[in-house]
Each structure stands twice: as structure tokens, then as C-alpha cells.
């Protein structure tokens, strides 16, 4: 019997190693995509160190990491030292800890492992398999990430950092509501807070949540982008106007913690989008396993296929994240707030109500028009999406206009009291 | 700028139609533009493996050169017009009496500080005898400030390097040099 703590340690080592490597290579991918979209080639020089082999620039993450490690780490004189050191650690730790509850596959069957390990039960590909409130845990840790940003901005004792911190506290807290509403719809439909259960229910139904709750998907995606602080919602950083936002004053390894945490947020958001709405590891016949005597049998081939399917989906979402960065202009801050409070929040509520109606009366309504419950739910979801989008288009709640107008401007001086028109 | 200035014309952006307000079309437009560029041919020139091709070397403003005449002597007559025209004050000339009968003065030393130079081409414009010209050499580098101060010999050697590729641009000015074939 593999001791439980050893199993957990193995998974943690695998996760942290994988995540750090993934974050490093995602930086390279991000730079490549940025370059390709701008008709450039991107980093293609660094290969194997001390040789002339270039390998399309695949050695770049190593060089970047080394640069961060050996770069001078400067702490400005008037910062609040404690908070200044605490902030990057907070954001990094919370970003890493989230992955304890995120499954990166379904289960590994016991016969896939060597006999000498003495494993008899299928191994859950999840660092904390017993966690029944996985989604709440992720959500709670996601909120802690705000502290890293706010503390960093405050402790830096710098106007730009402070503005970045303020902006991000407003943005992250505003978008947590639609994020929560998006999650709530899925949780309501699945009846469970465990991500594994949510995935297996989608797999059992054969239909992903994106088809059943399209409006919830839109809300969750937009809120996920905003929570990850990615363009078009990158106002906390806003290099154009705030130098570097909350991490202006950071350098060296502390800056690296911030940047890695940002990429991990993106990875988390992608995992959540895939698990909650895009069926997780499910891809119909490819990952369904065999129907044996004791229910569904998962062979190790299927287990590996499930991991691959999940990772491919996550990769696709990450690619979309990176392309989105160059596709649409950024929001102004008042537009960002309008979008969050006037559009995403009502949409999330409408979605929640629609899901609740479907859960309660879905089969009755579907039977009346002669549809299966799943098809009925999908139809209701589609109608709700189209209707909400139409209403939003007609009412245009985000059309904020704060430009100065000639008639609204009061003259700062009166030219001549005789000639001045009487009010 | 005062907001109530009568000279300011206030423009209104065109109002968004239904397609714009629904954001769907704009969403698709943005994504297609990005995807199109993603697979387009890249324009990066991989220097130093590849060299950047300068389309018009004769009008490019790179490193200076001092031209020679047919007898291999420096063309310059040390009139100081280039040094006067130079907005960056990077040209330093010490004139001396000419050893040759066709001109009164010649530059004993002719120094250009390539680090101060802003490559505006005013010296080239000002020169009455087409002695100083800007070439298409653009990748100028050195390990010290002294190295980047080009003296007469170095400027003449730039001419020797570039004379085949970039012939002297003679414009025929009023200031004639005997035996130059311009009269």
C-alpha cells in the first residue's frame, strides 16, 4: 500500500514541476504568438546553452529564468518592507495552491502502476481527492490573490503602483460576482461542488455545459479574463499608462513570482473553463472507457487519453487567451466597471434563474414539446442567450460617455459683465 | 486649451449601429485580423545572418565618407560649410595651406564624431565640392568613444570601401574645382 502522504507528495511534486515548466514555456508561447500576430518571428535564437544549436528558441525560458535569478534585486528605500516582501509571496502561493483542487485527468487504474507499489485503488489525478468543496476552495484562493496585488501596490509607496493596486482591487472584486454566478449555474445543474463530479456528469450526459448554459459560459469566460488580469482587461497593469501597475517597483525574483502567478491565473482560468463548461477530460467515445461488469472500466489507455484530451482543451483555451490579447482594444476603466456591473452581473443572474427553472421543471417542459430533458435544457439555454444578448444590444447598458461637452462646460471666466448673457 | 474656445471644432464619433453594439461583428473582425496575421509571411530580417537590403543606397543617410578626386587626393577644400551647417557640431576641421595648385586650402585634419552626429545630411547638402557624403553603411559600432571619432584617413577609407557600390553624387555647383571636368 502506497502511503497516502507519499502519494500526495508525488502528485504535488509532479504538479509544481509541471506548472513551473508550463509557466516558463507559456511565456515563450505568449512571446511567439505576440510576434507572429505582429508579422515578426519572435524569440528563435536561444537553444542548448554553450552550443550553437538553436532549437527554434526553445531554450529561451531557461535564459529568462536565469536572468531573473541573477538580476539585481532592488528594494526601494521608502517601501513598507514587510508588506513588500509578503505581497509577491501571497499571490504566488495562492496561485499555486489553487491547483490542489484542480483535476488534471480522471483516475489512474491500479493495474497501470507497478505491482511493487502495492496500489489497489484507482489513483485520482488530483492532489486533494477528498476535497468535496473543490470549487469553493478555488474561489476562496482566487480572492486571496487580490491581496497580493493590493498589498504590492500599497507597499510600493509609488503613485503608479498605488493606482494599479486600486484599479485591480475594484476590478477583481467586481468580476468575482459574475464569476461566482457562472460557477453557481454549473453547481446548481450538477448538484455538487466537486470538479470531478461536474466533469463526470457532463460525460454521463454526453453534452457539455457550454451547450446547456451558453450564457453562463459567456459570463464565466469574460469574468475569467478579467480575474486573470489579461487583455482586454489588463487595467491593473496597464503598461501604457501605469508603467507596470502594481509591480512597478518590483525586480528580480519577486517580479518573477508576480509574472509566474499571472500566468498561473491564466492557466487556472483555462482549466476552470474547460472543466466547468467544456466537458473536462470528456470527448465522447475516445474517453468513455469500457462498460464492464462493475460499471465503467477505465483502462490505463483511456486514463492517458483523458489526460491528453483535458490538456489539449486547456491548451486551446490558453491559445484563445493569447490571441484575444491582440484582437480587441482595451476597455476604459468606466467601461470595464459598466460591463461588470451592468451586463455581466444581470446576465449571470438570468442564467442562474434559467438553470434553476431547467433543473426544477426542465423535464416537464421538455416532455410537453416532445424533447428529451437535455435537448430541452439546451434549447432553453440557447433562447436565453439570444434574448439576453438582444436585450443588451437594444438597451446598451455599457454605453458610458464621460467626454466633456461644449454646452456642459461652464466658462472659467466672465469676459464682460455687460455682454455676458443673463443666466 | 480651454474647453470653451470658439476655435475648437467639436467632433462626434459616429454612433454605433446594432452590429457594433452587439459586439459580435467586432468580435469576429478582431479575431479574423489576428488569425490572418498569425499565418502571414514574417517580415523580420534575421541580422546578422541576413543583411537588411537598403532599397535606395544613394539617398540613405548612414556613415560619412570623404570623397577622393581622380588623383586620389581628398576632394575637400576646407571651406567649413559643412561644419557650419552641422546642427550637432560634430565636424571638426583644421585647415592648412594646400600643397596642390588647384585650391588654396585643404583639411589637415577632418574629424567627425559619429556619436554626436544625428545623420541629418546637412553637411552633404552644404558641401560645394561634393566632398562629404553619407553612405548606406548603417551598422556602425565600436568599443570606445575614441573609436567612434572618425578622422580623415578613416573617412577616406570609407570612401574606398563604398566607391564601387555608391558612386559619387556630383551635382555640379557654382564652386568649381579645376580639372574636375565640371566646367
Coordinates of C-alpha atoms in Angstrom, one line a residue:
Chain A
X1 CA 0.0 0.0 0.0
X2 CA 1.4 3.3 -1.1
X3 CA 1.3 5.6 1.9
X4 CA -1.2 8.3 1.4
X5 CA 1.3 11.1 2.2
X6 CA 3.8 9.7 -0.3
X7 CA 1.1 9.6 -2.9
X8 CA 0.2 13.2 -2.2
X9 CA 3.8 14.2 -2.2
X10 CA 4.4 12.6 -5.6
X11 CA 1.4 14.4 -7.0
X12 CA 2.5 17.7 -5.5
X13 CA 6.0 17.3 -6.9
X14 CA 4.5 16.5 -10.3
X15 CA 2.1 19.4 -10.2
X16 CA 4.6 22.0 -9.1
X17 CA 7.3 20.8 -11.5
X18 CA 4.8 20.7 -14.4
X19 CA 3.3 24.0 -13.6
X20 CA 6.6 25.8 -13.3
X21 CA 7.8 24.4 -16.6
X22 CA 4.4 25.1 -18.2
X23 CA 4.5 28.7 -17.0
X24 CA 8.0 29.2 -18.4
X25 CA 7.0 27.8 -21.7
X26 CA 3.8 29.7 -21.8
X27 CA 5.8 32.8 -21.6
X28 CA 7.7 31.7 -24.7
X29 CA 4.4 30.8 -26.4
X30 CA 3.0 34.2 -25.5
X31 CA 6.0 35.9 -27.0
X32 CA 5.8 33.8 -30.1
X33 CA 2.1 34.5 -30.6
X34 CA 2.7 38.2 -30.0
X35 CA 5.4 38.2 -32.6
X36 CA 3.5 36.1 -35.1
X37 CA 0.4 38.3 -34.9
X38 CA 2.7 41.3 -35.5
X39 CA 4.3 39.7 -38.5
X40 CA 7.6 39.1 -36.6
X41 CA 9.4 35.9 -35.9
X42 CA 9.7 36.1 -32.1
X43 CA 12.5 34.5 -30.0
X44 CA 14.3 31.9 -32.1
X45 CA 17.9 32.2 -31.1
X46 CA 18.4 30.5 -27.7
X47 CA 18.8 26.8 -27.8
X48 CA 21.1 24.5 -25.9
X49 CA 23.4 26.5 -23.7
X50 CA 27.1 26.7 -24.6
X51 CA 26.4 25.3 -28.1
X52 CA 25.3 26.9 -31.3
X53 CA 22.2 24.7 -31.6
X54 CA 19.2 27.0 -31.7
X55 CA 16.2 24.6 -31.5
X56 CA 13.7 27.4 -32.6
X57 CA 14.4 29.3 -29.4
X58 CA 13.2 26.6 -27.1
X59 CA 16.0 27.5 -24.6
X60 CA 14.5 30.9 -24.1
X61 CA 12.6 30.1 -20.9
X62 CA 15.9 28.9 -19.3
X63 CA 17.6 32.1 -20.3
X64 CA 14.7 34.2 -19.0
X65 CA 14.7 32.3 -15.7
X66 CA 18.4 32.6 -15.3
X67 CA 18.2 36.3 -16.0
X68 CA 15.5 36.8 -13.3
X69 CA 17.5 34.8 -10.8
X70 CA 20.8 36.7 -11.3
X71 CA 19.3 40.2 -11.9
X72 CA 19.9 42.8 -9.2
X73 CA 17.0 42.8 -6.8
X74 CA 16.4 46.3 -5.7
X75 CA 14.2 47.3 -2.8
X76 CA 13.3 51.0 -2.9
X77 CA 14.0 52.9 0.2
X78 CA 10.6 54.0 1.3
X79 CA 8.6 50.9 0.9
X80 CA 6.8 49.1 3.6
X81 CA 9.3 46.2 3.8
X82 CA 7.1 43.6 5.4
X83 CA 4.2 44.0 3.0
X84 CA 6.6 44.5 0.1
X85 CA 8.0 41.1 0.7
X86 CA 4.7 39.5 1.6
X87 CA 2.8 40.6 -1.4
X88 CA 4.5 38.5 -4.2
X89 CA 4.6 35.5 -1.9
X90 CA 0.9 35.8 -1.2
X91 CA -0.1 36.0 -4.9
X92 CA 2.3 33.1 -5.8
X93 CA 1.3 30.8 -3.0
X94 CA -2.4 31.3 -3.7
X95 CA -1.9 30.8 -7.4
X96 CA -0.1 27.5 -6.8
X97 CA -2.4 26.3 -4.0
X98 CA -5.4 26.5 -6.3
X99 CA -4.1 23.5 -8.3
X100 CA -4.6 21.2 -5.3
X101 CA -8.2 21.0 -6.2
X102 CA -8.0 21.0 -10.0
X103 CA -8.1 17.6 -11.6
X104 CA -5.7 17.0 -14.4
X105 CA -7.3 13.8 -15.5
X106 CA -9.8 11.4 -14.1
X107 CA -8.3 8.3 -12.4
X108 CA -5.3 6.1 -13.0
X109 CA -6.3 2.4 -12.7
X110 CA -4.4 0.4 -10.2
X111 CA -3.1 -2.0 -12.8
X112 CA -1.3 0.8 -14.6
X113 CA 1.2 1.1 -11.8
X114 CA 3.9 -1.4 -10.9
X115 CA 2.8 -4.2 -8.6
X116 CA 5.6 -3.4 -6.1
X117 CA 3.9 -0.1 -5.3
X118 CA 1.0 -2.1 -3.8
X119 CA -1.7 0.2 -5.2
X120 CA -5.2 -1.4 -5.1
X121 CA -7.5 1.5 -5.5
X122 CA -7.6 3.7 -8.6
X123 CA -5.5 6.8 -8.1
X124 CA -7.3 10.1 -8.5
X125 CA -5.3 12.5 -10.7
X126 CA -5.9 15.3 -8.3
X127 CA -3.7 16.5 -5.4
X128 CA -6.5 16.6 -2.9
X129 CA -9.0 14.0 -4.0
X130 CA -11.1 14.0 -0.8
X131 CA -12.0 17.7 -1.1
X132 CA -15.7 17.9 -1.5
X133 CA -15.9 21.7 -1.8
X134 CA -13.2 22.0 -4.5
X135 CA -14.9 24.9 -6.4
X136 CA -15.4 26.9 -3.2
X137 CA -11.7 26.3 -2.3
X138 CA -10.6 27.5 -5.7
X139 CA -12.9 30.5 -5.5
X140 CA -11.6 31.4 -2.0
X141 CA -8.0 31.2 -3.0
X142 CA -8.7 33.2 -6.1
X143 CA -9.9 36.0 -3.8
X144 CA -6.7 35.9 -1.8
X145 CA -4.8 36.7 -5.0
X146 CA -6.3 40.1 -4.8
X147 CA -4.3 40.7 -1.6
X148 CA -1.1 40.1 -3.4
X149 CA -2.0 42.8 -5.9
X150 CA -3.4 45.3 -3.5
X151 CA -0.6 44.8 -0.9
X152 CA 2.1 45.1 -3.6
X153 CA 0.5 48.3 -4.9
X154 CA 0.2 49.8 -1.5
X155 CA 3.6 48.8 -0.1
X156 CA 5.5 50.1 -3.1
X157 CA 4.9 53.7 -2.0
X158 CA 4.5 54.7 -5.6
X159 CA 1.7 56.5 -7.3
X160 CA 1.6 54.2 -10.3
X161 CA 1.7 51.1 -8.1
X162 CA -0.9 52.5 -5.9
X163 CA -3.2 53.3 -8.8
X164 CA -2.6 49.8 -10.2
X165 CA -3.5 48.3 -6.9
X166 CA -6.6 50.4 -6.5
X167 CA -7.8 49.5 -10.0
X168 CA -7.2 45.9 -9.6
X169 CA -9.0 45.7 -6.2
X170 CA -12.0 47.3 -7.9
X171 CA -11.8 45.1 -11.0
X172 CA -11.1 41.8 -9.3
X173 CA -13.8 42.3 -6.6
X174 CA -16.3 43.4 -9.2
X175 CA -15.7 40.5 -11.5
X176 CA -15.8 37.9 -8.7
X177 CA -19.6 38.3 -8.7
X178 CA -20.2 37.3 -12.3
X179 CA -17.5 34.6 -11.9
X180 CA -19.4 33.2 -8.9
X181 CA -22.7 33.4 -10.7
X182 CA -21.2 31.5 -13.7
X183 CA -19.9 28.8 -11.3
X184 CA -23.2 28.7 -9.4
X185 CA -25.2 27.8 -12.5
X186 CA -22.9 24.8 -13.1
X187 CA -23.0 23.8 -9.5
X188 CA -26.8 24.0 -9.5
X189 CA -27.1 21.8 -12.5
X190 CA -24.5 19.3 -11.3
X191 CA -25.6 19.3 -7.6
X192 CA -22.1 19.0 -6.5
X193 CA -19.1 21.3 -5.6
X194 CA -16.6 18.6 -6.7
X195 CA -14.9 19.3 -10.1
X196 CA -14.6 15.6 -10.7
X197 CA -18.3 15.1 -10.3
X198 CA -19.1 18.1 -12.5
X199 CA -16.9 16.6 -15.3
X200 CA -18.3 13.0 -14.9
X201 CA -21.9 14.4 -15.1
X202 CA -21.1 16.1 -18.3
X203 CA -19.5 12.9 -19.6
X204 CA -22.5 10.9 -18.5
X205 CA -24.9 13.2 -20.3
X206 CA -22.7 13.4 -23.3
X207 CA -23.4 17.1 -23.6
X208 CA -21.1 19.8 -22.3
X209 CA -22.3 22.6 -20.1
X210 CA -21.4 25.1 -22.8
X211 CA -24.4 23.8 -24.8
X212 CA -26.7 23.8 -21.8
X213 CA -25.8 27.1 -20.3
X214 CA -24.2 29.2 -23.1
X215 CA -25.0 32.5 -21.3
X216 CA -23.2 31.2 -18.2
X217 CA -20.2 30.3 -20.4
X218 CA -20.0 33.8 -21.8
X219 CA -20.3 35.3 -18.3
X220 CA -17.7 33.0 -16.8
X221 CA -15.3 33.5 -19.7
X222 CA -15.4 37.2 -19.6
X223 CA -15.1 37.2 -15.8
X224 CA -12.3 34.7 -16.0
X225 CA -10.4 37.0 -18.4
X226 CA -10.9 39.9 -16.0
X227 CA -9.9 37.9 -13.0
X228 CA -6.7 36.8 -14.7
X229 CA -6.0 40.4 -15.5
X230 CA -5.4 39.7 -19.2
X231 CA -6.1 42.0 -22.0
X232 CA -8.6 43.4 -22.8
X233 CA -9.0 43.7 -19.0
X234 CA -5.4 44.4 -18.1
X235 CA -6.1 47.7 -16.3
X236 CA -4.2 46.8 -13.1
X237 CA -1.0 46.6 -15.1
X238 CA -1.8 49.0 -18.0
X239 CA 1.7 49.4 -19.2
X240 CA 0.6 52.3 -21.4
X241 CA -0.4 54.5 -18.5
X242 CA 0.8 53.0 -15.2
X243 CA 4.4 51.9 -16.1
X244 CA 3.9 48.4 -14.7
X245 CA 0.9 48.9 -12.4
X246 CA 1.2 47.2 -9.0
X247 CA 4.6 45.6 -9.8
X248 CA 6.3 48.7 -11.0
X249 CA 8.7 48.7 -8.0
X250 CA 9.5 45.0 -8.1
X251 CA 12.6 43.5 -9.6
X252 CA 14.4 40.2 -9.8
X253 CA 12.9 37.1 -8.2
X254 CA 10.0 39.0 -6.7
X255 CA 8.9 40.3 -10.1
X256 CA 9.2 36.7 -11.4
X257 CA 6.9 35.5 -8.7
X258 CA 4.3 38.1 -9.8
X259 CA 4.7 37.2 -13.5
X260 CA 4.5 33.5 -12.9
X261 CA 1.5 34.0 -10.7
X262 CA -0.2 35.9 -13.5
X263 CA 0.4 33.0 -15.9
X264 CA -0.8 30.5 -13.4
X265 CA -4.0 32.6 -13.1
X266 CA -4.5 32.3 -16.8
X267 CA -3.8 28.5 -16.6
X268 CA -6.3 28.2 -13.7
X269 CA -8.9 30.1 -15.6
X270 CA -8.4 27.9 -18.6
X271 CA -8.7 24.8 -16.5
X272 CA -11.9 26.0 -14.9
X273 CA -13.4 27.0 -18.2
X274 CA -12.6 23.5 -19.6
X275 CA -13.7 21.6 -16.5
X276 CA -16.9 23.6 -15.9
X277 CA -18.1 24.2 -19.4
X278 CA -16.2 22.3 -22.0
X279 CA -16.5 18.8 -20.6
X280 CA -13.2 18.4 -18.9
X281 CA -11.5 15.2 -20.0
X282 CA -14.6 14.1 -21.8
X283 CA -14.5 13.5 -25.6
X284 CA -17.3 11.0 -26.3
X285 CA -16.1 7.6 -27.5
X286 CA -12.5 8.4 -27.2
X287 CA -12.6 8.7 -23.4
X288 CA -15.7 6.8 -22.4
X289 CA -13.9 3.6 -21.3
X290 CA -15.4 0.1 -21.4
X291 CA -18.7 -0.9 -19.8
X292 CA -17.5 -3.8 -17.6
X293 CA -19.4 -5.8 -15.0
X294 CA -18.8 -3.4 -12.2
X295 CA -19.7 -0.2 -14.1
X296 CA -17.4 1.7 -16.4
X297 CA -13.9 0.3 -16.6
X298 CA -11.1 2.7 -17.1
X299 CA -8.0 1.1 -18.6
X300 CA -4.7 2.9 -18.5
X301 CA -5.0 3.8 -22.2
X302 CA -8.3 5.6 -21.5
X303 CA -6.8 7.3 -18.4
X304 CA -3.9 8.7 -20.5
X305 CA -6.3 9.7 -23.3
X306 CA -8.4 11.6 -20.8
X307 CA -5.4 13.5 -19.5
X308 CA -4.4 14.3 -23.1
X309 CA -7.9 15.4 -24.1
X310 CA -8.0 17.7 -21.0
X311 CA -4.6 19.2 -21.7
X312 CA -5.4 19.8 -25.4
X313 CA -8.6 21.6 -24.4
X314 CA -6.8 23.7 -21.9
X315 CA -4.1 24.5 -24.4
X316 CA -6.8 25.6 -26.9
X317 CA -8.3 27.9 -24.3
X318 CA -4.9 29.3 -23.5
X319 CA -4.3 30.0 -27.1
X320 CA -7.5 31.8 -27.3
X321 CA -6.4 33.9 -24.3
X322 CA -3.2 34.8 -26.0
X323 CA -4.9 35.7 -29.3
X324 CA -7.6 37.7 -27.6
X325 CA -4.8 39.9 -26.3
X326 CA -4.1 41.2 -29.8
X327 CA -7.6 41.1 -31.2
X328 CA -9.6 43.6 -29.3
X329 CA -8.9 47.0 -27.9
X330 CA -8.7 47.5 -24.1
X331 CA -11.6 48.7 -22.1
X332 CA -11.6 52.1 -20.4
X333 CA -12.0 51.8 -16.7
X334 CA -15.6 53.1 -16.5
X335 CA -16.4 50.7 -19.4
X336 CA -14.9 47.9 -17.5
X337 CA -17.0 48.6 -14.4
X338 CA -20.1 49.1 -16.6
X339 CA -19.5 45.8 -18.3
X340 CA -19.1 44.0 -15.0
X341 CA -21.9 45.5 -13.0
X342 CA -24.5 46.4 -15.7
X343 CA -24.1 43.5 -18.1
X344 CA -22.3 40.5 -16.6
X345 CA -24.0 40.6 -13.3
X346 CA -27.6 40.7 -14.7
X347 CA -26.6 38.1 -17.3
X348 CA -25.2 35.8 -14.6
X349 CA -28.5 36.2 -12.7
X350 CA -30.6 35.5 -15.7
X351 CA -28.5 32.4 -16.4
X352 CA -28.9 31.3 -12.8
X353 CA -32.7 31.6 -13.0
X354 CA -32.8 29.8 -16.3
X355 CA -30.7 27.0 -14.9
X356 CA -32.9 26.8 -11.8
X357 CA -36.0 26.6 -13.9
X358 CA -34.4 23.9 -16.1
X359 CA -33.4 21.9 -13.0
X360 CA -36.8 22.1 -11.5
X361 CA -39.2 22.0 -14.5
X362 CA -36.9 21.0 -17.3
X363 CA -38.2 17.5 -17.9
X364 CA -41.8 18.6 -17.6
X365 CA -41.4 21.5 -20.1
X366 CA -39.3 19.3 -22.5
X367 CA -41.9 16.5 -22.4
X368 CA -44.7 18.9 -23.3
X369 CA -42.9 19.9 -26.5
X370 CA -41.6 16.4 -27.1
X371 CA -37.9 16.9 -26.5
X372 CA -35.5 15.0 -24.2
X373 CA -34.6 16.8 -21.0
X374 CA -31.1 17.5 -22.2
X375 CA -32.3 18.9 -25.5
X376 CA -34.9 21.0 -23.7
X377 CA -32.3 22.4 -21.4
X378 CA -30.1 23.2 -24.4
X379 CA -33.0 24.9 -26.2
X380 CA -33.8 27.0 -23.1
X381 CA -30.2 27.9 -22.8
X382 CA -29.9 29.0 -26.4
X383 CA -33.1 31.0 -26.2
X384 CA -31.9 32.7 -23.0
X385 CA -28.6 33.5 -24.6
X386 CA -30.1 35.1 -27.7
X387 CA -32.7 37.0 -25.8
X388 CA -30.3 38.4 -23.2
X389 CA -27.9 39.4 -26.0
X390 CA -30.7 41.1 -27.9
X391 CA -31.8 43.0 -24.8
X392 CA -28.3 44.0 -24.0
X393 CA -27.8 45.3 -27.6
X394 CA -31.0 47.3 -27.5
X395 CA -30.6 48.8 -24.1
X396 CA -26.8 49.1 -24.4
X397 CA -26.2 49.5 -20.6
X398 CA -22.4 49.8 -21.0
X399 CA -22.6 52.9 -23.3
X400 CA -20.9 55.3 -20.9
X401 CA -19.8 58.6 -22.2
X402 CA -17.8 60.9 -20.0
X403 CA -16.3 63.2 -22.6
X404 CA -16.5 66.9 -21.9
X405 CA -19.1 68.7 -24.0
X406 CA -19.2 72.3 -25.1
X407 CA -22.6 73.1 -23.6
X408 CA -21.8 71.3 -20.4
X409 CA -18.7 73.4 -19.8
X410 CA -19.1 76.5 -17.6
X411 CA -16.8 79.3 -18.7
X412 CA -14.0 79.7 -16.3
X413 CA -14.1 83.5 -16.6
X414 CA -16.7 86.1 -17.5
X415 CA -15.4 88.2 -20.3
X416 CA -17.5 91.3 -19.7
X417 CA -20.3 91.6 -17.2
X418 CA -22.4 93.7 -19.7
X419 CA -22.0 91.4 -22.6
X420 CA -22.4 88.2 -20.6
X421 CA -25.8 86.6 -21.3
X422 CA -28.1 86.5 -18.4
X423 CA -28.4 83.0 -16.9
Chain B
X1 CA -6.6 74.7 -24.4
X2 CA -9.8 76.0 -22.9
X3 CA -12.9 73.8 -23.4
X4 CA -14.9 76.9 -24.4
X5 CA -12.5 78.1 -27.1
X6 CA -14.6 79.0 -30.1
X7 CA -11.8 77.8 -32.5
X8 CA -12.1 74.3 -31.3
X9 CA -14.3 72.1 -33.6
X10 CA -16.1 69.5 -31.6
X11 CA -16.4 66.2 -33.4
X12 CA -18.8 63.4 -32.5
X13 CA -17.8 59.9 -33.2
X14 CA -20.2 58.0 -35.5
X15 CA -22.9 56.3 -33.4
X16 CA -22.6 52.5 -33.2
X17 CA -25.3 50.6 -35.0
X18 CA -26.9 47.4 -33.9
X19 CA -24.0 45.3 -35.1
X20 CA -21.5 47.4 -33.3
X21 CA -23.5 47.4 -30.1
X22 CA -24.0 43.7 -30.1
X23 CA -20.2 43.4 -30.3
X24 CA -20.5 40.1 -32.2
X25 CA -19.3 41.5 -35.6
X26 CA -16.4 43.4 -33.9
X27 CA -15.5 40.2 -32.0
X28 CA -15.3 38.3 -35.3
X29 CA -13.4 41.1 -37.0
X30 CA -10.8 41.3 -34.3
X31 CA -10.2 37.6 -34.3
X32 CA -10.0 37.2 -38.1
X33 CA -7.5 40.0 -38.3
X34 CA -5.3 38.3 -35.7
X35 CA -5.6 34.9 -37.3
X36 CA -4.8 36.3 -40.7
X37 CA -1.6 37.9 -39.4
X38 CA -0.7 34.8 -37.4
X39 CA -0.1 32.8 -40.6
X40 CA 1.2 35.7 -42.8
X41 CA 4.8 35.7 -44.1
X42 CA 7.0 37.3 -41.5
X43 CA 9.0 40.4 -42.3
X44 CA 11.8 40.0 -39.8
X45 CA 15.3 40.3 -41.3
X46 CA 17.4 37.9 -39.3
X47 CA 20.5 40.1 -38.9
X48 CA 23.4 39.3 -38.9
X49 CA 22.6 36.0 -40.8
X50 CA 20.7 38.1 -43.3
X51 CA 21.5 41.6 -44.3
X52 CA 18.9 44.3 -44.4
X53 CA 18.6 45.4 -48.0
X54 CA 18.5 49.2 -48.4
X55 CA 16.3 50.0 -51.3
X56 CA 17.9 53.3 -52.3
X57 CA 21.5 53.3 -51.1
X58 CA 22.3 56.6 -52.8
X59 CA 19.8 58.6 -50.7
X60 CA 20.4 56.7 -47.5
X61 CA 22.0 58.6 -44.6
X62 CA 24.5 56.3 -42.9
X63 CA 28.2 56.7 -42.1
X64 CA 30.0 59.6 -43.7
X65 CA 32.8 59.4 -46.2
X66 CA 35.3 61.8 -47.6
X67 CA 35.4 61.5 -51.4
X68 CA 38.7 61.5 -53.4
X69 CA 39.2 63.1 -56.8
X70 CA 40.7 61.3 -59.8
X71 CA 44.2 61.7 -58.5
X72 CA 43.3 60.1 -55.2
X73 CA 43.6 63.3 -53.2
X74 CA 40.9 64.4 -50.8
X75 CA 38.3 66.5 -52.5
X76 CA 37.6 68.7 -49.6
X77 CA 38.7 72.3 -49.8
X78 CA 38.3 73.1 -46.1
X79 CA 35.7 75.7 -46.6
X80 CA 34.0 74.9 -43.3
X81 CA 30.5 75.0 -44.8
X82 CA 29.7 71.5 -43.5
X83 CA 30.9 72.3 -40.0
X84 CA 28.8 75.5 -40.1
X85 CA 25.7 73.7 -41.3
X86 CA 26.1 70.9 -38.8
X87 CA 23.3 71.2 -36.2
X88 CA 25.1 68.8 -33.9
X89 CA 28.5 70.4 -34.1
X90 CA 30.2 67.1 -34.7
X91 CA 32.6 68.1 -37.5
X92 CA 36.0 69.5 -36.6
X93 CA 38.3 70.7 -39.4
X94 CA 41.8 72.1 -39.2
X95 CA 42.6 73.8 -42.4
X96 CA 46.1 74.2 -43.9
X97 CA 47.5 75.8 -47.0
X98 CA 47.1 73.5 -49.9
X99 CA 50.1 71.7 -51.3
X100 CA 48.3 71.5 -54.6
X101 CA 47.9 74.3 -57.1
X102 CA 44.2 73.9 -57.8
X103 CA 42.9 75.1 -54.4
X104 CA 44.0 77.4 -51.6
X105 CA 43.3 75.3 -48.6
X106 CA 42.9 71.6 -47.7
X107 CA 41.9 69.9 -44.5
X108 CA 44.9 69.0 -42.4
X109 CA 42.7 67.0 -40.1
X110 CA 39.0 66.3 -40.6
X111 CA 37.2 64.7 -37.7
X112 CA 33.6 63.6 -37.3
X113 CA 32.2 62.5 -34.0
X114 CA 29.9 59.7 -35.2
X115 CA 28.3 59.5 -31.7
X116 CA 27.2 63.2 -31.8
X117 CA 26.1 63.1 -35.4
X118 CA 22.4 63.0 -35.9
X119 CA 22.7 61.8 -39.6
X120 CA 20.6 64.7 -40.9
X121 CA 22.7 65.0 -44.1
X122 CA 23.1 68.8 -43.8
X123 CA 26.8 68.5 -44.4
X124 CA 26.2 66.7 -47.6
X125 CA 23.8 69.4 -48.7
X126 CA 26.2 72.2 -47.7
X127 CA 29.3 70.8 -49.4
X128 CA 30.1 72.9 -52.5
X129 CA 32.6 70.3 -54.0
X130 CA 30.7 67.1 -53.1
X131 CA 33.5 66.0 -50.8
X132 CA 31.5 64.8 -47.9
X133 CA 28.7 62.3 -48.4
X134 CA 26.6 59.9 -46.4
X135 CA 26.8 56.3 -47.4
X136 CA 24.4 53.4 -46.8
X137 CA 26.5 51.7 -44.1
X138 CA 24.2 51.6 -41.1
X139 CA 25.6 49.1 -38.6
X140 CA 28.2 51.3 -37.1
X141 CA 29.7 50.1 -33.8
X142 CA 32.8 50.5 -31.7
X143 CA 34.1 49.6 -28.3
X144 CA 35.1 53.1 -27.2
X145 CA 34.2 56.7 -27.7
X146 CA 37.6 57.3 -29.3
X147 CA 37.0 54.6 -31.8
X148 CA 33.8 56.3 -32.9
X149 CA 35.5 59.6 -33.7
X150 CA 36.4 59.2 -37.4
X151 CA 39.5 61.0 -38.6
X152 CA 40.4 61.9 -42.2
X153 CA 42.1 58.6 -43.0
X154 CA 39.1 56.6 -41.8
X155 CA 36.6 58.7 -43.6
X156 CA 38.7 58.3 -46.8
X157 CA 38.8 54.5 -46.2
X158 CA 35.0 54.5 -46.0
X159 CA 35.1 56.0 -49.5
X160 CA 37.5 53.3 -50.7
X161 CA 35.1 50.7 -49.3
X162 CA 31.9 52.1 -50.8
X163 CA 33.0 53.8 -54.1
X164 CA 32.1 50.9 -56.3
X165 CA 28.6 50.4 -54.9
X166 CA 27.8 54.0 -54.4
X167 CA 29.4 56.3 -57.0
X168 CA 29.9 60.0 -56.1
X169 CA 26.7 62.0 -56.5
X170 CA 28.0 65.0 -58.4
X171 CA 25.6 67.9 -58.7
X172 CA 27.8 70.5 -60.3
X173 CA 27.7 73.5 -58.1
X174 CA 29.0 77.0 -58.7
X175 CA 32.1 76.3 -56.8
X176 CA 34.3 74.6 -59.5
X177 CA 37.4 72.6 -59.0
X178 CA 39.9 72.8 -61.7
X179 CA 40.3 69.6 -63.6
X180 CA 37.2 68.1 -62.2
X181 CA 35.6 68.1 -65.6
X182 CA 32.6 70.1 -64.5
X183 CA 33.2 73.5 -66.2

